[in-house]
Amino acid sequence: MAGVAEAQALPEGRSLETATLAGERFEVSVFRPASCQIRAILFVLAGKNRNSATYRDDTIPLARHECSLVFAPDFPVARFSVQQYQRGGFPALQRTPPAATYMKLLEQWARAVSGEPRVPIILMGHSAGAQYLERVEAYAPGEEVMTVIMNPATYVEPETETAVPYGFRNWPESGSLPDLKRYLSRNIAVILGAEDTETSSATEHIPAATEQGRNRLERGQWAYAQGREQAEKLNVPFGWTITLVPATGHVASKMLASAELQDAVETAIRSASSR
């Protein structure tokens, strides 16, 4: 992996690291808590403003509480369009790797630079970052033990009638690629602001999005219900959960500071550690 010659201890506190993965350079805002045994690696994916350093900073209280590393990779708008970030780069463009495929490489890089080969990896995204992680989980999952999806505008529908990147129609058939059943069985925590009910102008002209609901809260509840129904039909384990954060709208800092997120992260760490 380019850019990782050998593991070097990350400094305590905040730092800015660089990862070069498959020819693409990423700036990654990092936080390492002091004086504790690292329990997990937390990736946090920023919203449409791509303000990864802010998301890193808003995750620091959670990282301290859980003694976890934080990695917030930057996907700058100049290099990663809405199609590449929010839609994960699907359908794939000719000679352009889907951005969702970089997540697995980022996980490997984080293990190498931190010297933490065994602790669980948890992915967390809000808004546009959650849309990105939706495509990661559906089409390009890595070794993460849980992915937290917070207030995205769109979901990957767990069925084969809707085309990629909103469903599984036209998804390539390959034994090495994820499929609908695996998507349903992934450990996905859908955490929604109970007051995230404003209509998103960015999605009102996308039929696949408007069919999912009038607002982000409705879409999250709809996607979860669809997933549960499909899992029953296909007779596969259903790995998703859904939780509402009371008195909270579309505000990343509140979602990242919520007790609901902390509970989900703690549960995932404990579950992974007991295996």
PDB file of C-alpha atoms in Angstrom:
ATOM      1  CA  MET A   1       0.000   0.000   0.000  1.00  0.00           C
ATOM      2  CA  ALA A   2       1.566   3.268  -1.108  1.00  0.00           C
ATOM      3  CA  GLY A   3       2.242   5.779   1.636  1.00  0.00           C
ATOM      4  CA  VAL A   4       2.647   3.229   4.436  1.00  0.00           C
ATOM      5  CA  ALA A   5       6.206   1.995   4.838  1.00  0.00           C
ATOM      6  CA  GLU A   6       5.858   0.904   8.454  1.00  0.00           C
ATOM      7  CA  ALA A   7       3.647   1.597  11.423  1.00  0.00           C
ATOM      8  CA  GLN A   8       4.633   4.701  13.339  1.00  0.00           C
ATOM      9  CA  ALA A   9       3.031   5.817  16.580  1.00  0.00           C
ATOM     10  CA  LEU A  10       0.430   8.494  15.997  1.00  0.00           C
ATOM     11  CA  PRO A  11       0.896  11.520  18.264  1.00  0.00           C
ATOM     12  CA  GLU A  12      -1.529  12.015  21.107  1.00  0.00           C
ATOM     13  CA  GLY A  13      -4.222  14.580  20.475  1.00  0.00           C
ATOM     14  CA  ARG A  14      -5.033  16.037  17.059  1.00  0.00           C
ATOM     15  CA  SER A  15      -2.904  15.504  13.970  1.00  0.00           C
ATOM     16  CA  LEU A  16      -3.167  15.650  10.192  1.00  0.00           C
ATOM     17  CA  GLU A  17      -1.934  12.610   8.302  1.00  0.00           C
ATOM     18  CA  THR A  18      -1.642  11.801   4.605  1.00  0.00           C
ATOM     19  CA  ALA A  19      -2.605   8.546   2.930  1.00  0.00           C
ATOM     20  CA  THR A  20      -1.792   7.699  -0.690  1.00  0.00           C
ATOM     21  CA  LEU A  21      -4.045   4.860  -1.763  1.00  0.00           C
ATOM     22  CA  ALA A  22      -4.314   3.437  -5.278  1.00  0.00           C
ATOM     23  CA  GLY A  23      -2.807   6.643  -6.631  1.00  0.00           C
ATOM     24  CA  GLU A  24      -5.208   8.928  -4.734  1.00  0.00           C
ATOM     25  CA  ARG A  25      -3.962  11.261  -1.990  1.00  0.00           C
ATOM     26  CA  PHE A  26      -6.121  11.773   1.107  1.00  0.00           C
ATOM     27  CA  GLU A  27      -5.661  14.201   3.952  1.00  0.00           C
ATOM     28  CA  VAL A  28      -6.967  12.580   7.143  1.00  0.00           C
ATOM     29  CA  SER A  29      -7.749  14.469  10.358  1.00  0.00           C
ATOM     30  CA  VAL A  30      -6.812  12.209  13.269  1.00  0.00           C
ATOM     31  CA  PHE A  31      -7.285  12.158  17.035  1.00  0.00           C
ATOM     32  CA  ARG A  32      -5.572   9.829  19.508  1.00  0.00           C
ATOM     33  CA  PRO A  33      -6.707   9.926  23.157  1.00  0.00           C
ATOM     34  CA  ALA A  34      -4.054  10.006  25.848  1.00  0.00           C
ATOM     35  CA  SER A  35      -3.198   7.485  28.553  1.00  0.00           C
ATOM     36  CA  CYS A  36      -5.529   4.617  27.679  1.00  0.00           C
ATOM     37  CA  GLN A  37      -5.510   1.311  25.822  1.00  0.00           C
ATOM     38  CA  ILE A  38      -7.073   1.826  22.395  1.00  0.00           C
ATOM     39  CA  ARG A  39     -10.366  -0.081  22.097  1.00  0.00           C
ATOM     40  CA  ALA A  40     -11.504   0.810  18.573  1.00  0.00           C
ATOM     41  CA  ILE A  41     -10.873   2.768  15.403  1.00  0.00           C
ATOM     42  CA  LEU A  42     -13.651   5.225  14.545  1.00  0.00           C
ATOM     43  CA  PHE A  43     -13.977   6.624  11.036  1.00  0.00           C
ATOM     44  CA  VAL A  44     -16.228   9.660  10.691  1.00  0.00           C
ATOM     45  CA  LEU A  45     -17.407  10.855   7.271  1.00  0.00           C
ATOM     46  CA  ALA A  46     -18.389  14.509   6.856  1.00  0.00           C
ATOM     47  CA  GLY A  47     -21.509  16.033   5.324  1.00  0.00           C
ATOM     48  CA  LYS A  48     -21.785  17.915   2.036  1.00  0.00           C
ATOM     49  CA  ASN A  49     -19.387  20.667   3.153  1.00  0.00           C
ATOM     50  CA  ARG A  50     -16.659  18.005   3.487  1.00  0.00           C
ATOM     51  CA  ASN A  51     -15.429  19.668   6.697  1.00  0.00           C
ATOM     52  CA  SER A  52     -13.627  16.603   7.958  1.00  0.00           C
ATOM     53  CA  ALA A  53     -11.559  18.381  10.631  1.00  0.00           C
ATOM     54  CA  THR A  54     -14.754  19.704  12.249  1.00  0.00           C
ATOM     55  CA  TYR A  55     -16.243  16.222  12.268  1.00  0.00           C
ATOM     56  CA  ARG A  56     -13.033  14.893  13.836  1.00  0.00           C
ATOM     57  CA  ASP A  57     -13.265  17.532  16.562  1.00  0.00           C
ATOM     58  CA  ASP A  58     -16.956  16.824  17.210  1.00  0.00           C
ATOM     59  CA  THR A  59     -16.112  13.131  17.667  1.00  0.00           C
ATOM     60  CA  ILE A  60     -13.349  13.731  20.256  1.00  0.00           C
ATOM     61  CA  PRO A  61     -15.626  13.459  23.349  1.00  0.00           C
ATOM     62  CA  LEU A  62     -16.876  10.083  22.109  1.00  0.00           C
ATOM     63  CA  ALA A  63     -13.311   8.975  21.337  1.00  0.00           C
ATOM     64  CA  ARG A  64     -12.155   9.905  24.839  1.00  0.00           C
ATOM     65  CA  HIS A  65     -15.082   8.111  26.455  1.00  0.00           C
ATOM     66  CA  GLU A  66     -14.487   4.953  24.404  1.00  0.00           C
ATOM     67  CA  CYS A  67     -10.673   5.295  24.248  1.00  0.00           C
ATOM     68  CA  SER A  68     -10.777   5.119  20.461  1.00  0.00           C
ATOM     69  CA  LEU A  69      -8.829   6.559  17.561  1.00  0.00           C
ATOM     70  CA  VAL A  70     -10.639   8.918  15.203  1.00  0.00           C
ATOM     71  CA  PHE A  71      -9.910   9.130  11.480  1.00  0.00           C
ATOM     72  CA  ALA A  72     -11.798  11.704   9.384  1.00  0.00           C
ATOM     73  CA  PRO A  73     -10.725  11.373   5.730  1.00  0.00           C
ATOM     74  CA  ASP A  74     -11.223  14.368   3.458  1.00  0.00           C
ATOM     75  CA  PHE A  75     -13.030  13.872   0.154  1.00  0.00           C
ATOM     76  CA  PRO A  76     -12.673  17.372  -1.369  1.00  0.00           C
ATOM     77  CA  VAL A  77     -15.432  18.528  -3.702  1.00  0.00           C
ATOM     78  CA  ALA A  78     -12.870  19.442  -6.362  1.00  0.00           C
ATOM     79  CA  ARG A  79     -11.946  15.760  -6.736  1.00  0.00           C
ATOM     80  CA  PHE A  80     -15.047  13.944  -5.510  1.00  0.00           C
ATOM     81  CA  SER A  81     -18.322  15.098  -7.003  1.00  0.00           C
ATOM     82  CA  VAL A  82     -21.760  14.354  -5.571  1.00  0.00           C
ATOM     83  CA  GLN A  83     -21.853  11.283  -7.796  1.00  0.00           C
ATOM     84  CA  GLN A  84     -18.541  10.116  -6.355  1.00  0.00           C
ATOM     85  CA  TYR A  85     -19.180  10.982  -2.711  1.00  0.00           C
ATOM     86  CA  GLN A  86     -22.906  10.854  -1.925  1.00  0.00           C
ATOM     87  CA  ARG A  87     -23.489   8.066  -4.467  1.00  0.00           C
ATOM     88  CA  GLY A  88     -20.193   6.317  -3.743  1.00  0.00           C
ATOM     89  CA  GLY A  89     -19.105   6.555  -7.374  1.00  0.00           C
ATOM     90  CA  PHE A  90     -21.859   4.239  -8.609  1.00  0.00           C
ATOM     91  CA  PRO A  91     -22.712   3.466 -11.330  1.00  0.00           C
ATOM     92  CA  ALA A  92     -18.978   3.271 -11.932  1.00  0.00           C
ATOM     93  CA  LEU A  93     -17.523   5.579 -14.560  1.00  0.00           C
ATOM     94  CA  GLN A  94     -14.986   4.335 -17.072  1.00  0.00           C
ATOM     95  CA  ARG A  95     -11.430   4.522 -15.732  1.00  0.00           C
ATOM     96  CA  THR A  96     -12.618   6.170 -12.491  1.00  0.00           C
ATOM     97  CA  PRO A  97     -12.586   3.958  -9.390  1.00  0.00           C
ATOM     98  CA  PRO A  98     -15.793   4.303  -7.335  1.00  0.00           C
ATOM     99  CA  ALA A  99     -15.001   6.406  -4.280  1.00  0.00           C
ATOM    100  CA  ALA A 100     -16.669   3.838  -2.009  1.00  0.00           C
ATOM    101  CA  THR A 101     -13.890   1.373  -2.806  1.00  0.00           C
ATOM    102  CA  TYR A 102     -11.346   3.597  -1.048  1.00  0.00           C
ATOM    103  CA  MET A 103     -12.959   2.954   2.338  1.00  0.00           C
ATOM    104  CA  LYS A 104     -11.505  -0.520   2.682  1.00  0.00           C
ATOM    105  CA  LEU A 105      -8.054   0.831   1.742  1.00  0.00           C
ATOM    106  CA  LEU A 106      -8.439   3.601   4.330  1.00  0.00           C
ATOM    107  CA  GLU A 107      -9.228   0.991   6.973  1.00  0.00           C
ATOM    108  CA  GLN A 108      -6.081  -0.950   6.108  1.00  0.00           C
ATOM    109  CA  TRP A 109      -4.041   2.241   6.132  1.00  0.00           C
ATOM    110  CA  ALA A 110      -5.421   3.266   9.543  1.00  0.00           C
ATOM    111  CA  ARG A 111      -4.433  -0.077  11.033  1.00  0.00           C
ATOM    112  CA  ALA A 112      -0.930   0.272   9.623  1.00  0.00           C
ATOM    113  CA  VAL A 113      -0.241   3.844  10.764  1.00  0.00           C
ATOM    114  CA  SER A 114      -1.775   3.283  14.200  1.00  0.00           C
ATOM    115  CA  GLY A 115      -0.198  -0.093  14.877  1.00  0.00           C
ATOM    116  CA  GLU A 116      -3.625  -1.440  15.895  1.00  0.00           C
ATOM    117  CA  PRO A 117      -4.187  -4.571  13.780  1.00  0.00           C
ATOM    118  CA  ARG A 118      -6.926  -6.135  15.898  1.00  0.00           C
ATOM    119  CA  VAL A 119      -9.212  -3.517  17.413  1.00  0.00           C
ATOM    120  CA  PRO A 120     -12.685  -3.216  15.829  1.00  0.00           C
ATOM    121  CA  ILE A 121     -13.348  -0.617  13.165  1.00  0.00           C
ATOM    122  CA  ILE A 122     -16.575   1.390  13.284  1.00  0.00           C
ATOM    123  CA  LEU A 123     -17.712   3.680  10.472  1.00  0.00           C
ATOM    124  CA  MET A 124     -19.906   6.709  11.169  1.00  0.00           C
ATOM    125  CA  GLY A 125     -21.349   9.192   8.699  1.00  0.00           C
ATOM    126  CA  HIS A 126     -23.796  12.071   8.808  1.00  0.00           C
ATOM    127  CA  SER A 127     -25.876  13.427   5.907  1.00  0.00           C
ATOM    128  CA  ALA A 128     -23.732  13.215   2.737  1.00  0.00           C
ATOM    129  CA  GLY A 129     -21.192  11.114   4.639  1.00  0.00           C
ATOM    130  CA  ALA A 130     -23.965   8.708   5.596  1.00  0.00           C
ATOM    131  CA  GLN A 131     -24.989   8.437   1.958  1.00  0.00           C
ATOM    132  CA  TYR A 132     -21.402   7.554   1.118  1.00  0.00           C
ATOM    133  CA  LEU A 133     -21.338   4.859   3.795  1.00  0.00           C
ATOM    134  CA  GLU A 134     -24.668   3.502   2.560  1.00  0.00           C
ATOM    135  CA  ARG A 135     -22.960   2.741  -0.758  1.00  0.00           C
ATOM    136  CA  VAL A 136     -19.941   1.295   1.030  1.00  0.00           C
ATOM    137  CA  GLU A 137     -22.157  -1.138   2.923  1.00  0.00           C
ATOM    138  CA  ALA A 138     -24.241  -2.073  -0.109  1.00  0.00           C
ATOM    139  CA  TYR A 139     -21.548  -2.329  -2.762  1.00  0.00           C
ATOM    140  CA  ALA A 140     -18.033  -2.258  -1.237  1.00  0.00           C
ATOM    141  CA  PRO A 141     -17.920  -3.285   2.447  1.00  0.00           C
ATOM    142  CA  GLY A 142     -14.679  -3.690   4.364  1.00  0.00           C
ATOM    143  CA  GLU A 143     -13.843  -5.203   7.727  1.00  0.00           C
ATOM    144  CA  GLU A 144     -15.864  -2.748   9.829  1.00  0.00           C
ATOM    145  CA  VAL A 145     -17.884  -4.341  12.649  1.00  0.00           C
ATOM    146  CA  MET A 146     -20.597  -1.679  12.490  1.00  0.00           C
ATOM    147  CA  THR A 147     -21.590   1.236  10.282  1.00  0.00           C
ATOM    148  CA  VAL A 148     -23.607   4.116  11.719  1.00  0.00           C
ATOM    149  CA  ILE A 149     -25.854   5.887   9.221  1.00  0.00           C
ATOM    150  CA  MET A 150     -27.068   9.278  10.514  1.00  0.00           C
ATOM    151  CA  ASN A 151     -29.638  11.419   8.669  1.00  0.00           C
ATOM    152  CA  PRO A 152     -28.816  10.646   5.016  1.00  0.00           C
ATOM    153  CA  ALA A 153     -31.008  12.080   2.266  1.00  0.00           C
ATOM    154  CA  THR A 154     -31.097   8.777   0.347  1.00  0.00           C
ATOM    155  CA  TYR A 155     -30.664   5.059   0.971  1.00  0.00           C
ATOM    156  CA  VAL A 156     -29.778   1.999  -1.075  1.00  0.00           C
ATOM    157  CA  GLU A 157     -33.097   0.204  -1.271  1.00  0.00           C
ATOM    158  CA  PRO A 158     -32.780  -3.498  -0.386  1.00  0.00           C
ATOM    159  CA  GLU A 159     -34.375  -4.794  -3.584  1.00  0.00           C
ATOM    160  CA  THR A 160     -33.562  -5.496  -7.212  1.00  0.00           C
ATOM    161  CA  GLU A 161     -36.207  -3.339  -8.924  1.00  0.00           C
ATOM    162  CA  THR A 162     -34.436  -0.017  -8.298  1.00  0.00           C
ATOM    163  CA  ALA A 163     -31.175   0.588 -10.166  1.00  0.00           C
ATOM    164  CA  VAL A 164     -27.755   1.318  -8.664  1.00  0.00           C
ATOM    165  CA  PRO A 165     -26.996   3.557  -6.715  1.00  0.00           C
ATOM    166  CA  TYR A 166     -30.451   3.465  -5.075  1.00  0.00           C
ATOM    167  CA  GLY A 167     -30.977  -0.294  -5.273  1.00  0.00           C
ATOM    168  CA  PHE A 168     -29.502  -3.498  -6.686  1.00  0.00           C
ATOM    169  CA  ARG A 169     -30.825  -3.573 -10.249  1.00  0.00           C
ATOM    170  CA  ASN A 170     -27.920  -3.687 -12.725  1.00  0.00           C
ATOM    171  CA  TRP A 171     -25.524  -4.676  -9.942  1.00  0.00           C
ATOM    172  CA  PRO A 172     -22.681  -6.789 -11.412  1.00  0.00           C
ATOM    173  CA  GLU A 173     -22.810 -10.471 -10.638  1.00  0.00           C
ATOM    174  CA  SER A 174     -19.506 -11.496  -9.080  1.00  0.00           C
ATOM    175  CA  GLY A 175     -18.570 -13.795  -6.239  1.00  0.00           C
ATOM    176  CA  SER A 176     -16.212 -11.131  -4.839  1.00  0.00           C
ATOM    177  CA  LEU A 177     -18.831  -8.380  -4.676  1.00  0.00           C
ATOM    178  CA  PRO A 178     -21.492  -7.776  -2.044  1.00  0.00           C
ATOM    179  CA  ASP A 179     -25.073  -8.676  -2.821  1.00  0.00           C
ATOM    180  CA  LEU A 180     -28.488  -7.903  -1.454  1.00  0.00           C
ATOM    181  CA  LYS A 181     -28.491 -10.643   1.183  1.00  0.00           C
ATOM    182  CA  ARG A 182     -25.157  -9.571   2.587  1.00  0.00           C
ATOM    183  CA  TYR A 183     -26.332  -5.942   2.727  1.00  0.00           C
ATOM    184  CA  LEU A 184     -29.334  -6.972   4.810  1.00  0.00           C
ATOM    185  CA  SER A 185     -27.182  -8.929   7.244  1.00  0.00           C
ATOM    186  CA  ARG A 186     -24.615  -6.153   7.798  1.00  0.00           C
ATOM    187  CA  ASN A 187     -24.466  -4.485  11.210  1.00  0.00           C
ATOM    188  CA  ILE A 188     -25.951  -1.126  10.214  1.00  0.00           C
ATOM    189  CA  ALA A 189     -27.146   1.267  12.926  1.00  0.00           C
ATOM    190  CA  VAL A 190     -29.588   3.806  11.490  1.00  0.00           C
ATOM    191  CA  ILE A 191     -29.642   6.742  13.928  1.00  0.00           C
ATOM    192  CA  LEU A 192     -32.021   9.568  13.040  1.00  0.00           C
ATOM    193  CA  GLY A 193     -32.755  12.994  14.427  1.00  0.00           C
ATOM    194  CA  ALA A 194     -36.377  12.866  15.552  1.00  0.00           C
ATOM    195  CA  GLU A 195     -36.873  16.423  14.256  1.00  0.00           C
ATOM    196  CA  ASP A 196     -35.030  16.024  10.925  1.00  0.00           C
ATOM    197  CA  THR A 197     -38.239  16.595   9.001  1.00  0.00           C
ATOM    198  CA  GLU A 198     -37.401  19.416   6.568  1.00  0.00           C
ATOM    199  CA  THR A 199     -37.693  18.643   2.871  1.00  0.00           C
ATOM    200  CA  SER A 200     -34.304  18.407   1.171  1.00  0.00           C
ATOM    201  CA  SER A 201     -34.198  20.511  -1.996  1.00  0.00           C
ATOM    202  CA  ALA A 202     -31.149  18.569  -3.187  1.00  0.00           C
ATOM    203  CA  THR A 203     -33.203  15.394  -3.550  1.00  0.00           C
ATOM    204  CA  GLU A 204     -36.665  16.659  -4.478  1.00  0.00           C
ATOM    205  CA  HIS A 205     -35.950  16.132  -8.197  1.00  0.00           C
ATOM    206  CA  ILE A 206     -34.596  12.585  -7.758  1.00  0.00           C
ATOM    207  CA  PRO A 207     -37.512  10.146  -8.171  1.00  0.00           C
ATOM    208  CA  ALA A 208     -35.737   7.309  -6.362  1.00  0.00           C
ATOM    209  CA  ALA A 209     -35.206   9.587  -3.357  1.00  0.00           C
ATOM    210  CA  THR A 210     -38.677  11.107  -3.194  1.00  0.00           C
ATOM    211  CA  GLU A 211     -40.194   7.632  -3.334  1.00  0.00           C
ATOM    212  CA  GLN A 212     -38.374   6.845  -0.096  1.00  0.00           C
ATOM    213  CA  GLY A 213     -40.226   9.547   1.857  1.00  0.00           C
ATOM    214  CA  ARG A 214     -40.878  13.260   2.207  1.00  0.00           C
ATOM    215  CA  ASN A 215     -37.923  13.961   4.491  1.00  0.00           C
ATOM    216  CA  ARG A 216     -34.881  12.308   6.054  1.00  0.00           C
ATOM    217  CA  LEU A 217     -36.763  10.976   9.073  1.00  0.00           C
ATOM    218  CA  GLU A 218     -39.419   9.324   6.916  1.00  0.00           C
ATOM    219  CA  ARG A 219     -36.818   7.891   4.551  1.00  0.00           C
ATOM    220  CA  GLY A 220     -34.821   6.341   7.362  1.00  0.00           C
ATOM    221  CA  GLN A 221     -37.890   4.722   8.895  1.00  0.00           C
ATOM    222  CA  TRP A 222     -39.035   3.551   5.462  1.00  0.00           C
ATOM    223  CA  ALA A 223     -35.627   2.066   4.571  1.00  0.00           C
ATOM    224  CA  TYR A 224     -35.434   0.186   7.862  1.00  0.00           C
ATOM    225  CA  ALA A 225     -38.955  -1.229   7.413  1.00  0.00           C
ATOM    226  CA  GLN A 226     -38.132  -2.262   3.843  1.00  0.00           C
ATOM    227  CA  GLY A 227     -34.960  -3.975   5.007  1.00  0.00           C
ATOM    228  CA  ARG A 228     -36.724  -5.919   7.740  1.00  0.00           C
ATOM    229  CA  GLU A 229     -39.451  -7.034   5.324  1.00  0.00           C
ATOM    230  CA  GLN A 230     -36.937  -8.126   2.694  1.00  0.00           C
ATOM    231  CA  ALA A 231     -34.854 -10.044   5.229  1.00  0.00           C
ATOM    232  CA  GLU A 232     -37.950 -12.005   6.236  1.00  0.00           C
ATOM    233  CA  LYS A 233     -38.823 -12.726   2.609  1.00  0.00           C
ATOM    234  CA  LEU A 234     -35.288 -13.864   1.774  1.00  0.00           C
ATOM    235  CA  ASN A 235     -34.881 -15.725   5.076  1.00  0.00           C
ATOM    236  CA  VAL A 236     -31.609 -14.031   5.978  1.00  0.00           C
ATOM    237  CA  PRO A 237     -30.484 -12.560   9.323  1.00  0.00           C
ATOM    238  CA  PHE A 238     -31.395  -8.888   9.580  1.00  0.00           C
ATOM    239  CA  GLY A 239     -28.510  -6.886  11.008  1.00  0.00           C
ATOM    240  CA  TRP A 240     -29.929  -3.347  11.025  1.00  0.00           C
ATOM    241  CA  THR A 241     -31.150  -1.362  14.011  1.00  0.00           C
ATOM    242  CA  ILE A 242     -32.943   1.977  14.180  1.00  0.00           C
ATOM    243  CA  THR A 243     -32.854   4.640  16.905  1.00  0.00           C
ATOM    244  CA  LEU A 244     -34.208   8.188  17.146  1.00  0.00           C
ATOM    245  CA  VAL A 245     -32.333  11.022  18.853  1.00  0.00           C
ATOM    246  CA  PRO A 246     -34.976  13.170  20.559  1.00  0.00           C
ATOM    247  CA  ALA A 247     -35.155  16.950  20.113  1.00  0.00           C
ATOM    248  CA  THR A 248     -32.564  16.843  17.317  1.00  0.00           C
ATOM    249  CA  GLY A 249     -32.777  17.830  13.662  1.00  0.00           C
ATOM    250  CA  HIS A 250     -30.163  17.827  10.920  1.00  0.00           C
ATOM    251  CA  VAL A 251     -27.260  18.852  13.160  1.00  0.00           C
ATOM    252  CA  ALA A 252     -24.106  16.741  12.968  1.00  0.00           C
ATOM    253  CA  SER A 253     -22.585  17.965  16.236  1.00  0.00           C
ATOM    254  CA  LYS A 254     -25.685  16.940  18.206  1.00  0.00           C
ATOM    255  CA  MET A 255     -25.852  13.557  16.538  1.00  0.00           C
ATOM    256  CA  LEU A 256     -22.172  12.888  17.245  1.00  0.00           C
ATOM    257  CA  ALA A 257     -22.658  13.934  20.881  1.00  0.00           C
ATOM    258  CA  SER A 258     -25.807  11.870  21.388  1.00  0.00           C
ATOM    259  CA  ALA A 259     -26.208   9.168  23.992  1.00  0.00           C
ATOM    260  CA  GLU A 260     -27.753   7.018  21.266  1.00  0.00           C
ATOM    261  CA  LEU A 261     -24.535   7.039  19.234  1.00  0.00           C
ATOM    262  CA  GLN A 262     -22.414   6.373  22.313  1.00  0.00           C
ATOM    263  CA  ASP A 263     -24.583   3.393  23.248  1.00  0.00           C
ATOM    264  CA  ALA A 264     -24.322   1.966  19.726  1.00  0.00           C
ATOM    265  CA  VAL A 265     -20.526   2.346  19.652  1.00  0.00           C
ATOM    266  CA  GLU A 266     -20.066   0.860  23.115  1.00  0.00           C
ATOM    267  CA  THR A 267     -22.272  -2.108  22.231  1.00  0.00           C
ATOM    268  CA  ALA A 268     -20.330  -2.759  19.033  1.00  0.00           C
ATOM    269  CA  ILE A 269     -16.969  -2.588  20.818  1.00  0.00           C
ATOM    270  CA  ARG A 270     -18.111  -4.929  23.583  1.00  0.00           C
ATOM    271  CA  SER A 271     -19.582  -7.375  21.090  1.00  0.00           C
ATOM    272  CA  ALA A 272     -16.416  -7.425  18.984  1.00  0.00           C
ATOM    273  CA  SER A 273     -14.203  -7.805  22.035  1.00  0.00           C
ATOM    274  CA  SER A 274     -16.150 -10.811  23.283  1.00  0.00           C
ATOM    275  CA  ARG A 275     -15.661 -12.816  20.094  1.00  0.00           C
TER     276      ARG A 275
END
